[in-house]
CSV table of C-alpha atoms in Angstrom, one decimal:
chain,number,residue,atom,x,y,z
D,1,MET,CA,179.4,10.4,226.2
D,2,ARG,CA,182.7,12.0,226.7
D,3,THR,CA,183.3,15.4,225.3
D,4,GLN,CA,186.6,16.1,223.9
D,5,HIS,CA,188.0,19.6,223.0
D,6,HIS,CA,187.8,20.7,219.4
D,7,PRO,CA,188.8,24.2,218.4
D,8,ALA,CA,186.0,26.5,217.1
D,9,ARG,CA,186.1,27.1,213.4
D,10,ASP,CA,187.5,30.5,213.8
D,11,ASP,CA,190.3,29.5,216.2
D,12,ILE,CA,191.7,26.8,213.8
D,13,LYS,CA,195.4,28.0,213.2
D,14,LEU,CA,197.5,27.2,210.2
D,15,SER,CA,200.8,26.5,212.4
D,16,ASP,CA,198.7,23.7,214.3
D,17,ILE,CA,197.4,22.3,211.0
D,18,PHE,CA,200.9,22.2,209.6
D,19,TYR,CA,202.3,20.8,212.8
D,20,ALA,CA,199.8,18.1,212.7
D,21,LEU,CA,200.6,17.1,209.2
D,22,SER,CA,204.4,17.2,209.7
D,23,ASP,CA,204.3,13.6,211.1
D,24,PRO,CA,204.2,10.7,208.6
D,25,SER,CA,201.7,8.7,210.8
D,26,ARG,CA,199.3,11.6,211.0
D,27,GLN,CA,199.6,12.0,207.4
D,28,SER,CA,198.5,8.4,206.8
D,29,ILE,CA,195.5,8.9,209.2
D,30,ILE,CA,194.4,12.0,207.0
D,31,LYS,CA,194.8,10.2,203.8
D,32,GLU,CA,192.7,7.3,205.2
D,33,LEU,CA,190.1,9.8,206.4
D,34,ALA,CA,190.1,11.5,203.0
D,35,LYS,CA,189.0,8.2,201.5
D,36,LYS,CA,186.4,6.8,204.0
D,37,THR,CA,185.0,9.9,205.7
D,38,VAL,CA,184.4,8.4,209.1
D,39,LEU,CA,186.4,5.8,210.8
D,40,ASN,CA,186.3,3.8,213.8
D,41,CYS,CA,189.8,4.3,215.5
D,42,LYS,CA,190.2,0.5,215.7
D,43,ASN,CA,190.1,0.6,211.7
D,44,PHE,CA,193.2,2.7,211.0
D,45,GLU,CA,195.9,0.8,209.1
D,46,LEU,CA,198.7,2.1,211.3
D,47,GLU,CA,201.2,-0.3,213.0
D,48,VAL,CA,201.6,1.9,216.0
D,49,ALA,CA,200.9,1.2,219.8
D,50,LYS,CA,197.4,2.2,220.7
D,51,SER,CA,198.7,5.0,223.0
D,52,THR,CA,200.7,6.4,220.0
D,53,LEU,CA,197.6,6.3,217.9
D,54,SER,CA,195.7,8.2,220.6
D,55,HIS,CA,198.3,10.8,220.8
D,56,HIS,CA,198.2,11.4,217.1
D,57,LEU,CA,194.4,11.5,217.0
D,58,LYS,CA,194.6,14.1,219.9
D,59,VAL,CA,197.0,16.3,217.8
D,60,LEU,CA,194.9,16.0,214.7
D,61,ARG,CA,191.7,16.9,216.7
D,62,GLU,CA,193.2,19.9,218.4
D,63,SER,CA,194.6,21.1,215.3
D,64,GLY,CA,191.0,21.4,213.9
D,65,LEU,CA,191.7,18.9,211.2
D,66,THR,CA,189.5,16.2,212.5
D,67,GLN,CA,186.4,15.7,214.7
D,68,THR,CA,186.1,12.7,217.2
D,69,ARG,CA,182.7,11.6,218.0
D,70,GLN,CA,182.8,9.2,221.1
D,71,SER,CA,179.9,6.7,221.3
D,72,GLY,CA,180.4,4.2,224.4
D,73,THR,CA,183.7,2.6,223.7
D,74,MET,CA,183.9,3.6,220.1
D,75,ALA,CA,185.3,6.7,218.6
D,76,PHE,CA,184.3,8.0,215.2
D,77,ILE,CA,186.8,10.3,213.4
D,78,SER,CA,186.2,12.3,210.3
D,79,LEU,CA,187.8,15.4,208.6
D,80,ARG,CA,186.1,18.8,209.5
D,81,ARG,CA,185.9,19.4,205.8
D,82,GLU,CA,183.1,22.0,206.1
D,83,ASP,CA,184.8,24.1,208.9
D,84,LEU,CA,188.2,23.9,207.1
D,85,ASP,CA,186.7,24.9,203.7
D,86,ALA,CA,184.9,27.9,205.4
D,87,ARG,CA,188.0,28.8,207.3
D,88,PHE,CA,190.7,28.4,204.7
D,89,PRO,CA,188.9,27.9,201.3
D,90,GLY,CA,190.7,25.5,199.0
D,91,LEU,CA,193.5,24.4,201.5
D,92,LEU,CA,192.3,21.1,202.4
D,93,ASP,CA,191.6,20.1,198.8
D,94,ALA,CA,195.2,21.4,197.9
D,95,ILE,CA,196.7,19.3,200.6
D,96,LEU,CA,194.8,16.2,199.6
D,97,GLY,CA,195.8,16.6,195.9
D,98,ALA,CA,199.4,17.0,197.0
D,99,TYR,CA,199.2,13.8,198.9
D,100,ALA,CA,197.8,12.1,195.9
D,101,LYS,CA,200.5,13.6,193.6
D,102,GLU,CA,203.3,12.6,196.0
D,103,GLU,CA,201.9,9.0,196.0
D,104,GLN,CA,201.6,8.8,192.2
D,105,ASP,CA,205.3,10.1,191.8
D,106,ALA,CA,206.5,7.7,194.3
D,107,SER,CA,204.9,4.8,192.6
D,108,GLY,CA,206.7,5.9,189.3
D,109,ALA,CA,203.4,6.5,187.6
U,1,MET,CA,230.6,30.7,196.8
U,2,ARG,CA,229.5,28.3,199.5
U,3,THR,CA,227.1,25.7,198.1
U,4,GLN,CA,224.1,24.6,200.4
U,5,HIS,CA,222.1,21.5,200.1
U,6,HIS,CA,218.8,22.0,198.3
U,7,PRO,CA,216.5,18.9,197.7
U,8,ALA,CA,216.0,18.2,194.0
U,9,ARG,CA,212.4,18.9,192.9
U,10,ASP,CA,211.3,15.4,192.9
U,11,ASP,CA,212.8,14.8,196.3
U,12,ILE,CA,210.6,17.5,198.0
U,13,LYS,CA,208.4,15.8,200.6
U,14,LEU,CA,205.1,17.1,202.0
U,15,SER,CA,205.9,16.0,205.7
U,16,ASP,CA,209.2,18.3,205.4
U,17,ILE,CA,207.3,21.2,204.0
U,18,PHE,CA,204.5,20.9,206.7
U,19,TYR,CA,207.2,20.7,209.4
U,20,ALA,CA,208.9,23.7,208.2
U,21,LEU,CA,205.5,25.6,208.2
U,22,SER,CA,204.6,24.5,211.7
U,23,ASP,CA,206.8,27.1,213.3
U,24,PRO,CA,205.5,30.7,213.6
U,25,SER,CA,208.8,32.3,212.9
U,26,ARG,CA,209.3,30.4,209.7
U,27,GLN,CA,205.7,31.0,208.8
U,28,SER,CA,206.6,34.8,209.0
U,29,ILE,CA,209.6,34.3,206.8
U,30,ILE,CA,207.6,32.5,204.2
U,31,LYS,CA,205.0,35.4,204.4
U,32,GLU,CA,207.7,37.9,203.8
U,33,LEU,CA,209.2,35.9,201.0
U,34,ALA,CA,205.8,35.8,199.3
U,35,LYS,CA,205.7,39.5,199.2
U,36,LYS,CA,209.3,40.4,198.4
U,37,THR,CA,210.6,37.6,196.0
U,38,VAL,CA,214.1,37.8,197.2
U,39,LEU,CA,215.4,38.9,200.6
U,40,ASN,CA,218.9,39.5,202.0
U,41,CYS,CA,218.8,37.6,205.1
U,42,LYS,CA,219.7,40.6,207.1
U,43,ASN,CA,216.4,42.1,206.0
U,44,PHE,CA,213.9,39.7,207.7
U,45,GLU,CA,211.5,41.4,210.1
U,46,LEU,CA,212.1,38.8,212.7
U,47,GLU,CA,213.3,39.4,216.3
U,48,VAL,CA,215.3,36.4,216.8
U,49,ALA,CA,219.0,35.5,217.4
U,50,LYS,CA,221.1,35.2,214.5
U,51,SER,CA,221.8,31.6,214.9
U,52,THR,CA,218.0,30.9,215.6
U,53,LEU,CA,217.4,32.7,212.1
U,54,SER,CA,220.0,30.7,210.4
U,55,HIS,CA,218.4,27.4,211.7
U,56,HIS,CA,215.0,28.4,210.5
U,57,LEU,CA,216.4,29.3,207.1
U,58,LYS,CA,218.1,26.1,207.0
U,59,VAL,CA,215.0,24.0,207.8
U,60,LEU,CA,213.0,26.2,205.0
U,61,ARG,CA,215.8,25.4,202.6
U,62,GLU,CA,216.1,21.7,203.4
U,63,SER,CA,212.3,21.3,203.0
U,64,GLY,CA,212.4,22.5,199.5
U,65,LEU,CA,210.3,25.7,200.2
U,66,THR,CA,213.1,28.1,199.7
U,67,GLN,CA,216.4,28.4,197.9
U,68,THR,CA,219.5,30.2,199.3
U,69,ARG,CA,221.8,31.9,196.9
U,70,GLN,CA,225.1,32.9,198.7
U,71,SER,CA,227.0,35.8,197.4
U,72,GLY,CA,230.2,36.7,199.4
U,73,THR,CA,228.8,37.5,202.9
U,74,MET,CA,225.3,38.0,201.6
U,75,ALA,CA,222.5,35.4,201.4
U,76,PHE,CA,219.6,35.8,199.2
U,77,ILE,CA,216.5,33.7,199.9
U,78,SER,CA,213.6,33.1,197.6
U,79,LEU,CA,210.5,30.7,197.4
U,80,ARG,CA,211.1,28.0,195.0
U,81,ARG,CA,207.8,28.6,193.3
U,82,GLU,CA,208.5,27.1,190.0
U,83,ASP,CA,209.6,23.8,191.6
U,84,LEU,CA,206.8,23.7,194.2
U,85,ASP,CA,204.2,24.4,191.5
U,86,ALA,CA,205.4,21.7,189.4
U,87,ARG,CA,205.8,18.9,192.2
U,88,PHE,CA,202.6,20.0,194.0
U,89,PRO,CA,200.3,22.0,191.6
U,90,GLY,CA,198.3,24.5,193.5
U,91,LEU,CA,199.6,23.8,197.0
U,92,LEU,CA,201.8,27.0,197.3
U,93,ASP,CA,198.9,29.2,196.3
U,94,ALA,CA,196.5,27.6,198.5
U,95,ILE,CA,199.0,28.0,201.6
U,96,LEU,CA,199.8,31.6,200.8
U,97,GLY,CA,196.0,32.2,200.4
U,98,ALA,CA,195.2,30.5,203.7
U,99,TYR,CA,197.8,32.7,205.5
U,100,ALA,CA,196.2,36.0,203.9
U,101,LYS,CA,192.9,34.5,205.1
U,102,GLU,CA,194.2,34.0,208.7
U,103,GLU,CA,195.6,37.5,208.9
U,104,GLN,CA,192.4,39.0,207.6
U,105,ASP,CA,190.4,37.0,210.1
U,106,ALA,CA,192.8,38.1,213.0
U,107,SER,CA,192.6,41.7,212.1
U,108,GLY,CA,188.6,41.5,212.3
U,109,ALA,CA,188.3,42.4,208.5
């Protein structure tokens, strides 16, 4: 099993989180992860090259937003809810709530 | 009075907000604005060139996080709290709370 770098909970930085969230593709990944908890990286509904997806997943992992568990040729990705809630209480929920509001407003609801 | 572009409340986008917050200098500006409400742009405690500060203030304004009121040679900058709270309820408070938590953790408190 390959081990990939994940920042320790206390080393998660807001500037890294916000940088990770500044990209629309990474925003889509976070929204998917919020709904499905864990995703095989082949299951993302993103129409980008595999290398681009790998880059986005690396930025998300290194920001502390996600964790990647590698099992053979499969990678399982999930939000680091527990760590994020401990480090920055309420922030992840506020971000996910804001995404929902933005989608709702865009759909004219 | 020069008029500068500010996005309408409903056009404020999360990806722009997070991009604006991804830079440590802009993060410092937001933290200062959270404490002082309105600042003359000469009063920022940032050691950057004037042109760099102008750029950061432009990114913040165009993201919808701040408003700039130009009066003669003076610029007054403030957070768009009301607009942000209406567009993304709870988000700004969560972000400012996270900044406070990050500072507190860094100071070993």
